[in-house]
mmCIF file of C-alpha atoms in Angstrom:
data_model
loop_
_atom_site.group_PDB
_atom_site.id
_atom_site.type_symbol
_atom_site.label_atom_id
_atom_site.label_comp_id
_atom_site.label_asym_id
_atom_site.label_seq_id
_atom_site.Cartn_x
_atom_site.Cartn_y
_atom_site.Cartn_z
ATOM 1 C CA UNK Y 1 -23.895 9.356 -38.280
ATOM 2 C CA UNK Y 2 -20.981 7.462 -36.680
ATOM 3 C CA UNK Y 3 -21.136 7.303 -32.920
ATOM 4 C CA UNK Y 4 -18.286 9.188 -31.208
ATOM 5 C CA UNK Y 5 -15.899 6.725 -29.645
ATOM 6 C CA UNK Y 6 -15.341 7.340 -25.948
ATOM 7 C CA UNK Y 7 -11.607 7.525 -24.891
ATOM 8 C CA UNK Y 8 -10.414 4.613 -22.664
ATOM 9 C CA UNK Y 9 -10.908 4.991 -18.910
ATOM 10 C CA UNK Y 10 -7.829 4.701 -16.752
ATOM 11 C CA UNK Y 11 -7.508 4.397 -13.043
ATOM 12 C CA UNK Y 12 -4.597 4.643 -10.630
ATOM 13 C CA UNK Y 13 -3.206 4.154 -7.170
ATOM 14 C CA UNK Y 14 -0.624 6.052 -5.193
ATOM 15 C CA UNK Y 15 2.187 3.844 -3.863
ATOM 16 C CA UNK Y 16 5.373 4.277 -1.825
ATOM 17 C CA UNK Y 17 7.448 6.665 -3.906
ATOM 18 C CA UNK Y 18 5.419 5.842 -7.000
ATOM 19 C CA UNK Y 19 2.187 5.571 -8.930
ATOM 20 C CA UNK Y 20 0.333 2.691 -10.519
ATOM 21 C CA UNK Y 21 -1.942 3.213 -13.550
ATOM 22 C CA UNK Y 22 -4.239 0.569 -14.968
ATOM 23 C CA UNK Y 23 -6.119 0.164 -18.202
ATOM 24 C CA UNK Y 24 -8.349 -2.574 -19.556
ATOM 25 C CA UNK Y 25 -5.655 -5.236 -19.870
ATOM 26 C CA UNK Y 26 -2.514 -3.929 -18.215
ATOM 27 C CA UNK Y 27 -1.304 -2.275 -15.003
ATOM 28 C CA UNK Y 28 1.980 -0.380 -14.739
ATOM 29 C CA UNK Y 29 3.906 1.107 -11.788
ATOM 30 C CA UNK Y 30 6.673 3.675 -11.857
ATOM 31 C CA UNK Y 31 8.691 4.337 -8.746
ATOM 32 C CA UNK Y 32 11.550 6.705 -7.854
ATOM 33 C CA UNK Y 33 14.527 4.666 -6.775
ATOM 34 C CA UNK Y 34 17.127 5.647 -4.225
ATOM 35 C CA UNK Y 35 19.598 6.701 -6.902
ATOM 36 C CA UNK Y 36 16.882 9.032 -8.368
ATOM 37 C CA UNK Y 37 16.246 6.752 -11.312
ATOM 38 C CA UNK Y 38 12.748 5.539 -12.304
ATOM 39 C CA UNK Y 39 11.956 1.837 -12.222
ATOM 40 C CA UNK Y 40 8.905 0.149 -13.797
ATOM 41 C CA UNK Y 41 6.716 -2.843 -12.951
ATOM 42 C CA UNK Y 42 4.209 -4.318 -15.312
ATOM 43 C CA UNK Y 43 1.447 -6.674 -14.355
ATOM 44 C CA UNK Y 44 -1.152 -7.862 -16.900
ATOM 45 C CA UNK Y 45 -4.733 -8.233 -15.791
ATOM 46 C CA UNK Y 46 -5.829 -11.866 -15.710
ATOM 47 C CA UNK Y 47 -8.625 -12.645 -18.064
ATOM 48 C CA UNK Y 48 -11.567 -14.419 -16.492
ATOM 49 C CA UNK Y 49 -14.874 -14.874 -18.308
ATOM 50 C CA UNK Y 50 -16.949 -15.221 -15.152
ATOM 51 C CA UNK Y 51 -15.434 -12.101 -13.592
ATOM 52 C CA UNK Y 52 -15.924 -10.214 -16.860
ATOM 53 C CA UNK Y 53 -19.613 -11.067 -16.847
ATOM 54 C CA UNK Y 54 -20.047 -10.134 -13.208
ATOM 55 C CA UNK Y 55 -18.403 -6.708 -13.909
ATOM 56 C CA UNK Y 56 -21.284 -5.932 -16.270
ATOM 57 C CA UNK Y 57 -23.986 -6.433 -13.624
ATOM 58 C CA UNK Y 58 -24.939 -3.272 -11.723
ATOM 59 C CA UNK Y 59 -24.411 -3.397 -7.944
ATOM 60 C CA UNK Y 60 -22.360 -6.586 -8.381
ATOM 61 C CA UNK Y 61 -19.645 -5.056 -10.525
ATOM 62 C CA UNK Y 62 -18.563 -2.765 -7.792
ATOM 63 C CA UNK Y 63 -17.731 -5.561 -5.364
ATOM 64 C CA UNK Y 64 -15.893 -7.477 -8.070
ATOM 65 C CA UNK Y 65 -13.892 -4.393 -9.050
ATOM 66 C CA UNK Y 66 -13.017 -3.678 -5.413
ATOM 67 C CA UNK Y 67 -11.736 -7.214 -4.745
ATOM 68 C CA UNK Y 68 -9.828 -7.177 -8.041
ATOM 69 C CA UNK Y 69 -8.270 -3.798 -7.263
ATOM 70 C CA UNK Y 70 -7.285 -4.847 -3.759
ATOM 71 C CA UNK Y 71 -5.419 -7.876 -5.175
ATOM 72 C CA UNK Y 72 -3.680 -6.051 -7.937
ATOM 73 C CA UNK Y 73 -2.909 -3.044 -5.835
ATOM 74 C CA UNK Y 74 -1.303 -5.097 -3.100
ATOM 75 C CA UNK Y 75 1.202 -6.645 -5.556
ATOM 76 C CA UNK Y 76 2.142 -3.211 -6.943
ATOM 77 C CA UNK Y 77 2.475 -1.847 -3.408
ATOM 78 C CA UNK Y 78 4.734 -4.765 -2.456
ATOM 79 C CA UNK Y 79 6.935 -4.035 -5.412
ATOM 80 C CA UNK Y 80 7.240 -0.326 -4.592
ATOM 81 C CA UNK Y 81 7.845 -1.020 -0.920
ATOM 82 C CA UNK Y 82 10.553 -3.533 -1.598
ATOM 83 C CA UNK Y 83 12.507 -1.510 -4.140
ATOM 84 C CA UNK Y 84 12.174 2.267 -3.649
ATOM 85 C CA UNK Y 85 14.847 2.586 -0.968
ATOM 86 C CA UNK Y 86 17.260 0.029 -2.394
ATOM 87 C CA UNK Y 87 20.101 0.808 -4.717
ATOM 88 C CA UNK Y 88 19.667 -0.776 -8.188
ATOM 89 C CA UNK Y 89 21.499 -4.105 -8.292
ATOM 90 C CA UNK Y 90 21.154 -4.711 -4.562
ATOM 91 C CA UNK Y 91 17.575 -6.049 -4.714
ATOM 92 C CA UNK Y 92 16.848 -8.909 -2.284
ATOM 93 C CA UNK Y 93 17.189 -12.424 -3.665
ATOM 94 C CA UNK Y 94 14.375 -14.841 -3.213
ATOM 95 C CA UNK Y 95 14.662 -16.463 0.200
ATOM 96 C CA UNK Y 96 12.836 -19.614 -0.772
ATOM 97 C CA UNK Y 97 13.189 -20.557 -4.395
ATOM 98 C CA UNK Y 98 11.047 -23.644 -3.877
ATOM 99 C CA UNK Y 99 7.892 -21.666 -3.096
ATOM 100 C CA UNK Y 100 5.478 -22.112 -5.886
ATOM 101 C CA UNK Y 101 4.673 -19.169 -8.157
ATOM 102 C CA UNK Y 102 0.932 -19.660 -7.655
ATOM 103 C CA UNK Y 103 1.267 -19.615 -3.871
ATOM 104 C CA UNK Y 104 3.329 -16.393 -3.990
ATOM 105 C CA UNK Y 105 0.886 -14.622 -6.359
ATOM 106 C CA UNK Y 106 -2.171 -15.715 -4.422
ATOM 107 C CA UNK Y 107 -0.536 -14.988 -1.152
ATOM 108 C CA UNK Y 108 0.009 -11.293 -1.837
ATOM 109 C CA UNK Y 109 -3.385 -10.872 -3.485
ATOM 110 C CA UNK Y 110 -5.285 -12.595 -0.635
ATOM 111 C CA UNK Y 111 -3.463 -10.425 1.973
ATOM 112 C CA UNK Y 112 -4.590 -7.317 0.127
ATOM 113 C CA UNK Y 113 -8.213 -8.485 -0.082
ATOM 114 C CA UNK Y 114 -8.306 -9.640 3.537
ATOM 115 C CA UNK Y 115 -6.854 -6.353 4.741
ATOM 116 C CA UNK Y 116 -9.451 -4.453 2.878
ATOM 117 C CA UNK Y 117 -12.296 -6.571 4.293
ATOM 118 C CA UNK Y 118 -10.856 -6.429 7.830
ATOM 119 C CA UNK Y 119 -10.653 -2.643 7.604
ATOM 120 C CA UNK Y 120 -14.254 -2.473 6.377
ATOM 121 C CA UNK Y 121 -15.501 -4.660 9.289
ATOM 122 C CA UNK Y 122 -13.762 -2.384 11.822
ATOM 123 C CA UNK Y 123 -15.030 0.749 10.086
ATOM 124 C CA UNK Y 124 -18.582 -0.652 10.043
ATOM 125 C CA UNK Y 125 -18.852 -2.214 13.492
ATOM 126 C CA UNK Y 126 -17.007 0.203 15.846
ATOM 127 C CA UNK Y 127 -19.543 3.062 15.210
ATOM 128 C CA UNK Y 128 -22.390 0.561 15.889
ATOM 129 C CA UNK Y 129 -21.055 -0.131 19.382
ATOM 130 C CA UNK Y 130 -20.322 3.485 20.085
ATOM 131 C CA UNK Y 131 -23.857 4.482 19.105
ATOM 132 C CA UNK Y 132 -25.287 1.620 21.083
ATOM 133 C CA UNK Y 133 -23.405 2.671 24.155
ATOM 134 C CA UNK Y 134 -25.190 6.064 23.986
ATOM 135 C CA UNK Y 135 -28.614 4.657 23.361
ATOM 136 C CA UNK Y 136 -29.805 5.902 26.772
ATOM 137 C CA UNK Y 137 -29.065 9.464 25.573
ATOM 138 C CA UNK Y 138 -30.083 9.082 21.936
ATOM 139 C CA UNK Y 139 -32.833 6.504 21.742
ATOM 140 C CA UNK Y 140 -34.951 5.589 18.739
ATOM 141 C CA UNK Y 141 -34.016 4.182 15.347
ATOM 142 C CA UNK Y 142 -33.503 7.475 13.551
ATOM 143 C CA UNK Y 143 -31.276 8.961 16.298
ATOM 144 C CA UNK Y 144 -29.215 5.790 16.521
ATOM 145 C CA UNK Y 145 -28.613 5.592 12.746
ATOM 146 C CA UNK Y 146 -27.693 9.295 12.579
ATOM 147 C CA UNK Y 147 -25.348 8.963 15.546
ATOM 148 C CA UNK Y 148 -23.792 5.776 14.097
ATOM 149 C CA UNK Y 149 -23.134 7.595 10.795
ATOM 150 C CA UNK Y 150 -21.680 10.596 12.610
ATOM 151 C CA UNK Y 151 -19.276 8.264 14.504
ATOM 152 C CA UNK Y 152 -18.365 6.592 11.225
ATOM 153 C CA UNK Y 153 -17.579 9.941 9.650
ATOM 154 C CA UNK Y 154 -15.582 11.153 12.668
ATOM 155 C CA UNK Y 155 -13.637 7.792 12.631
ATOM 156 C CA UNK Y 156 -12.856 8.190 8.954
ATOM 157 C CA UNK Y 157 -11.701 11.825 9.135
ATOM 158 C CA UNK Y 158 -9.692 11.227 12.303
ATOM 159 C CA UNK Y 159 -7.891 8.189 10.844
ATOM 160 C CA UNK Y 160 -7.023 10.036 7.617
ATOM 161 C CA UNK Y 161 -5.918 13.111 9.499
ATOM 162 C CA UNK Y 162 -3.646 11.094 11.869
ATOM 163 C CA UNK Y 163 -1.937 9.005 9.180
ATOM 164 C CA UNK Y 164 -1.426 12.074 6.933
ATOM 165 C CA UNK Y 165 0.885 13.491 9.610
ATOM 166 C CA UNK Y 166 3.496 10.786 9.101
ATOM 167 C CA UNK Y 167 6.162 11.705 6.481
ATOM 168 C CA UNK Y 168 5.708 8.478 4.511
ATOM 169 C CA UNK Y 169 1.949 8.740 4.122
ATOM 170 C CA UNK Y 170 2.194 12.431 3.343
ATOM 171 C CA UNK Y 171 4.386 11.535 0.392
ATOM 172 C CA UNK Y 172 1.977 8.834 -0.708
ATOM 173 C CA UNK Y 173 -0.782 11.481 -0.616
ATOM 174 C CA UNK Y 174 1.385 13.689 -2.793
ATOM 175 C CA UNK Y 175 1.712 10.920 -5.319
ATOM 176 C CA UNK Y 176 -2.057 10.471 -5.021
ATOM 177 C CA UNK Y 177 -2.426 14.111 -6.090
ATOM 178 C CA UNK Y 178 0.071 13.493 -8.950
ATOM 179 C CA UNK Y 179 -1.990 10.536 -10.092
ATOM 180 C CA UNK Y 180 -5.164 12.625 -10.268
ATOM 181 C CA UNK Y 181 -3.406 15.418 -12.078
ATOM 182 C CA UNK Y 182 -2.163 13.067 -14.726
ATOM 183 C CA UNK Y 183 -5.698 11.611 -15.306
ATOM 184 C CA UNK Y 184 -7.205 15.070 -15.409
ATOM 185 C CA UNK Y 185 -4.575 16.182 -17.951
ATOM 186 C CA UNK Y 186 -5.274 13.093 -20.099
ATOM 187 C CA UNK Y 187 -9.043 13.567 -19.945
ATOM 188 C CA UNK Y 188 -8.597 17.196 -20.914
ATOM 189 C CA UNK Y 189 -6.466 16.320 -23.907
ATOM 190 C CA UNK Y 190 -3.266 17.998 -22.720
ATOM 191 C CA UNK Y 191 0.209 16.881 -23.655
ATOM 192 C CA UNK Y 192 1.887 15.056 -20.774
ATOM 193 C CA UNK Y 193 4.363 17.649 -19.646
ATOM 194 C CA UNK Y 194 5.111 18.487 -15.980
ATOM 195 C CA UNK Y 195 3.822 22.044 -16.506
ATOM 196 C CA UNK Y 196 0.573 20.910 -18.041
ATOM 197 C CA UNK Y 197 -0.002 18.181 -15.380
ATOM 198 C CA UNK Y 198 0.762 20.575 -12.499
ATOM 199 C CA UNK Y 199 -1.885 22.947 -13.752
ATOM 200 C CA UNK Y 200 -4.574 20.358 -13.249
ATOM 201 C CA UNK Y 201 -6.655 19.755 -10.129
ATOM 202 C CA UNK Y 202 -5.462 17.133 -7.623
ATOM 203 C CA UNK Y 203 -9.099 16.116 -7.144
ATOM 204 C CA UNK Y 204 -11.117 13.602 -9.299
ATOM 205 C CA UNK Y 205 -14.703 12.361 -9.191
ATOM 206 C CA UNK Y 206 -13.773 8.666 -9.623
ATOM 207 C CA UNK Y 207 -11.306 8.650 -6.668
ATOM 208 C CA UNK Y 208 -11.504 5.794 -4.138
ATOM 209 C CA UNK Y 209 -11.604 8.401 -1.370
ATOM 210 C CA UNK Y 210 -14.937 9.598 -2.721
ATOM 211 C CA UNK Y 211 -16.126 5.986 -2.715
ATOM 212 C CA UNK Y 212 -15.264 5.601 0.963
ATOM 213 C CA UNK Y 213 -17.210 8.656 1.905
ATOM 214 C CA UNK Y 214 -20.220 7.489 -0.192
ATOM 215 C CA UNK Y 215 -20.286 4.260 1.829
ATOM 216 C CA UNK Y 216 -20.987 6.380 4.917
ATOM 217 C CA UNK Y 217 -23.759 8.338 3.190
ATOM 218 C CA UNK Y 218 -25.305 5.460 1.335
ATOM 219 C CA UNK Y 219 -25.034 3.177 4.375
ATOM 220 C CA UNK Y 220 -27.009 5.595 6.442
ATOM 221 C CA UNK Y 221 -29.986 5.528 4.057
ATOM 222 C CA UNK Y 222 -29.834 1.729 3.674
ATOM 223 C CA UNK Y 223 -29.833 1.246 7.445
ATOM 224 C CA UNK Y 224 -33.153 3.017 7.706
ATOM 225 C CA UNK Y 225 -34.686 0.097 5.780
ATOM 226 C CA UNK Y 226 -33.716 -2.546 8.409
ATOM 227 C CA UNK Y 227 -34.431 -2.823 12.184
ATOM 228 C CA UNK Y 228 -31.925 -1.577 14.771
ATOM 229 C CA UNK Y 229 -33.317 -3.588 17.683
ATOM 230 C CA UNK Y 230 -32.529 -5.887 19.260
ATOM 231 C CA UNK Y 231 -28.829 -4.873 19.276
ATOM 232 C CA UNK Y 232 -27.552 -8.282 18.100
ATOM 233 C CA UNK Y 233 -29.805 -8.017 14.993
ATOM 234 C CA UNK Y 234 -28.327 -4.540 14.240
ATOM 235 C CA UNK Y 235 -24.796 -6.079 14.216
ATOM 236 C CA UNK Y 236 -25.919 -8.950 11.999
ATOM 237 C CA UNK Y 237 -27.590 -6.504 9.626
ATOM 238 C CA UNK Y 238 -24.506 -4.344 9.420
ATOM 239 C CA UNK Y 239 -22.289 -7.309 8.484
ATOM 240 C CA UNK Y 240 -24.734 -8.719 5.938
ATOM 241 C CA UNK Y 241 -25.251 -5.358 4.348
ATOM 242 C CA UNK Y 242 -21.611 -4.629 3.766
ATOM 243 C CA UNK Y 243 -21.623 -5.958 0.208
ATOM 244 C CA UNK Y 244 -24.931 -4.086 -0.428
ATOM 245 C CA UNK Y 245 -23.481 -0.789 0.794
ATOM 246 C CA UNK Y 246 -20.339 -1.339 -1.252
ATOM 247 C CA UNK Y 247 -22.293 -2.185 -4.421
ATOM 248 C CA UNK Y 248 -24.697 0.766 -4.157
ATOM 249 C CA UNK Y 249 -21.843 3.187 -3.281
ATOM 250 C CA UNK Y 250 -19.948 2.104 -6.323
ATOM 251 C CA UNK Y 251 -22.958 2.932 -8.514
ATOM 252 C CA UNK Y 252 -23.322 6.314 -6.817
ATOM 253 C CA UNK Y 253 -19.684 6.997 -7.535
ATOM 254 C CA UNK Y 254 -20.108 6.138 -11.197
ATOM 255 C CA UNK Y 255 -23.212 8.326 -11.346
ATOM 256 C CA UNK Y 256 -21.558 11.395 -9.856
ATOM 257 C CA UNK Y 257 -18.727 10.955 -12.338
ATOM 258 C CA UNK Y 258 -21.093 10.856 -15.262
ATOM 259 C CA UNK Y 259 -22.803 14.037 -14.021
ATOM 260 C CA UNK Y 260 -19.696 16.043 -13.249
ATOM 261 C CA UNK Y 261 -20.051 18.327 -16.290
ATOM 262 C CA UNK Y 262 -23.747 19.011 -15.762
ATOM 263 C CA UNK Y 263 -24.508 22.248 -13.846
ATOM 264 C CA UNK Y 264 -26.174 21.731 -10.483
ATOM 265 C CA UNK Y 265 -25.915 17.935 -10.664
ATOM 266 C CA UNK Y 266 -22.144 18.143 -10.498
ATOM 267 C CA UNK Y 267 -22.431 19.124 -6.845
ATOM 268 C CA UNK Y 268 -23.591 15.590 -5.984
ATOM 269 C CA UNK Y 269 -19.954 14.530 -6.143
ATOM 270 C CA UNK Y 270 -18.595 17.469 -4.057
ATOM 271 C CA UNK Y 271 -18.648 15.589 -0.658
ATOM 272 C CA UNK Y 272 -16.180 13.079 -2.189
ATOM 273 C CA UNK Y 273 -14.039 15.879 -3.513
ATOM 274 C CA UNK Y 274 -13.921 17.592 -0.145
ATOM 275 C CA UNK Y 275 -12.588 14.394 1.412
ATOM 276 C CA UNK Y 276 -9.862 14.331 -1.230
ATOM 277 C CA UNK Y 277 -8.555 17.603 0.217
ATOM 278 C CA UNK Y 278 -7.291 15.256 2.980
ATOM 279 C CA UNK Y 279 -6.256 12.223 0.981
ATOM 280 C CA UNK Y 280 -4.323 14.156 -1.675
ATOM 281 C CA UNK Y 281 -1.532 16.748 -1.392
ATOM 282 C CA UNK Y 282 0.089 18.953 -4.009
ATOM 283 C CA UNK Y 283 2.985 16.984 -5.559
ATOM 284 C CA UNK Y 284 6.367 18.407 -6.518
ATOM 285 C CA UNK Y 285 7.678 18.252 -10.069
ATOM 286 C CA UNK Y 286 9.729 15.144 -9.507
ATOM 287 C CA UNK Y 287 6.668 13.292 -8.183
ATOM 288 C CA UNK Y 288 4.673 14.404 -11.204
ATOM 289 C CA UNK Y 289 7.498 13.083 -13.437
ATOM 290 C CA UNK Y 290 7.050 9.642 -11.907
ATOM 291 C CA UNK Y 291 3.336 9.737 -12.423
ATOM 292 C CA UNK Y 292 3.743 10.772 -16.091
ATOM 293 C CA UNK Y 293 6.361 8.099 -16.579
ATOM 294 C CA UNK Y 294 3.961 5.420 -15.284
ATOM 295 C CA UNK Y 295 1.012 6.552 -17.433
ATOM 296 C CA UNK Y 296 3.108 6.879 -20.609
ATOM 297 C CA UNK Y 297 4.633 3.433 -20.061
ATOM 298 C CA UNK Y 298 1.116 2.043 -19.773
ATOM 299 C CA UNK Y 299 0.130 3.726 -23.036
ATOM 300 C CA UNK Y 300 3.297 2.396 -24.650
ATOM 301 C CA UNK Y 301 2.548 -1.174 -23.575
ATOM 302 C CA UNK Y 302 -1.011 -0.840 -24.844
ATOM 303 C CA UNK Y 303 0.207 0.409 -28.190
ATOM 304 C CA UNK Y 304 3.192 -1.848 -28.857
ATOM 305 C CA UNK Y 305 2.770 -4.765 -26.498
ATOM 306 C CA UNK Y 306 4.747 -5.870 -23.504
ATOM 307 C CA UNK Y 307 6.954 -8.088 -25.603
ATOM 308 C CA UNK Y 308 8.867 -5.049 -26.801
ATOM 309 C CA UNK Y 309 9.839 -4.197 -23.287
ATOM 310 C CA UNK Y 310 13.195 -5.513 -22.030
ATOM 311 C CA UNK Y 311 13.084 -7.795 -19.005
ATOM 312 C CA UNK Y 312 15.426 -6.616 -16.243
ATOM 313 C CA UNK Y 313 14.827 -9.250 -13.647
ATOM 314 C CA UNK Y 314 12.152 -11.221 -11.864
ATOM 315 C CA UNK Y 315 11.055 -9.975 -8.461
ATOM 316 C CA UNK Y 316 10.679 -11.969 -5.294
ATOM 317 C CA UNK Y 317 7.177 -10.689 -4.830
ATOM 318 C CA UNK Y 318 5.875 -11.989 -8.132
ATOM 319 C CA UNK Y 319 8.066 -14.125 -10.418
ATOM 320 C CA UNK Y 320 5.752 -13.802 -13.347
ATOM 321 C CA UNK Y 321 5.610 -10.045 -13.318
ATOM 322 C CA UNK Y 322 7.985 -8.012 -15.485
ATOM 323 C CA UNK Y 323 9.829 -4.934 -14.262
ATOM 324 C CA UNK Y 324 10.679 -2.946 -17.373
ATOM 325 C CA UNK Y 325 12.998 -0.035 -17.975
#
């Protein structure tokens, strides 16, 4: 009997007034421009044999995927931020034409990776110091780890709640919801119409929001395996364990996604879904249109190849990337 072929897995990212979707070899962004038109940005995934091998190794593949996503996502985010509020034809010209293409590409990617790592360090270490400051009230290893994890959760929820109050981030969260709805519609085999997509849930098991929450839960259990005293050793452990926590959390995320259709076991992914109630908002029809446009453009490129897409112009953020219309 012929083995049933699994459909391709697609991921996405909400941007400023747009959505990025990525497949195995391509990533595509669609954004809503100031004149209400939709603009596209295509970026092929760079092929790297070493990275491809690392992405097949459990616990290591998650770190590689995160770094890769941070680099790619930052370039798409730069594109959307630079163009969404500019009238077509009035895009900024390159300020320094002599800047090398490689430097520009690596510059944006490195900024994205460093921003992610910096945020992770802050998110990891601040709760350690807060818990340590209350050690005279909550002594002992178990109490300290539980208190540290509680502070980490409070920090996460407070941060998300505060930024979600700003109009710009609220719209990004709406596009985040539109992204999930499109993926759910695709995985449920529905035609890509606004009505069909809007009928889908704005939550998804593979979401990065779920991953962030799993780092809190997974980290708590891993920290029980290492000493908390003296305090300097706790700090060193937390820093050294960052890649371990990320790697294990990624595997937990993958596991909960694979179990989402199994009764009882599907509830393992519910904490991540609950967090998505904060990081996603219900999109309007025009935002769903953008998400559908991005996803369909990706499918079109995968089917026919990027060479059939007309080149409009090079962008100052990435001269080798191709905005297509």
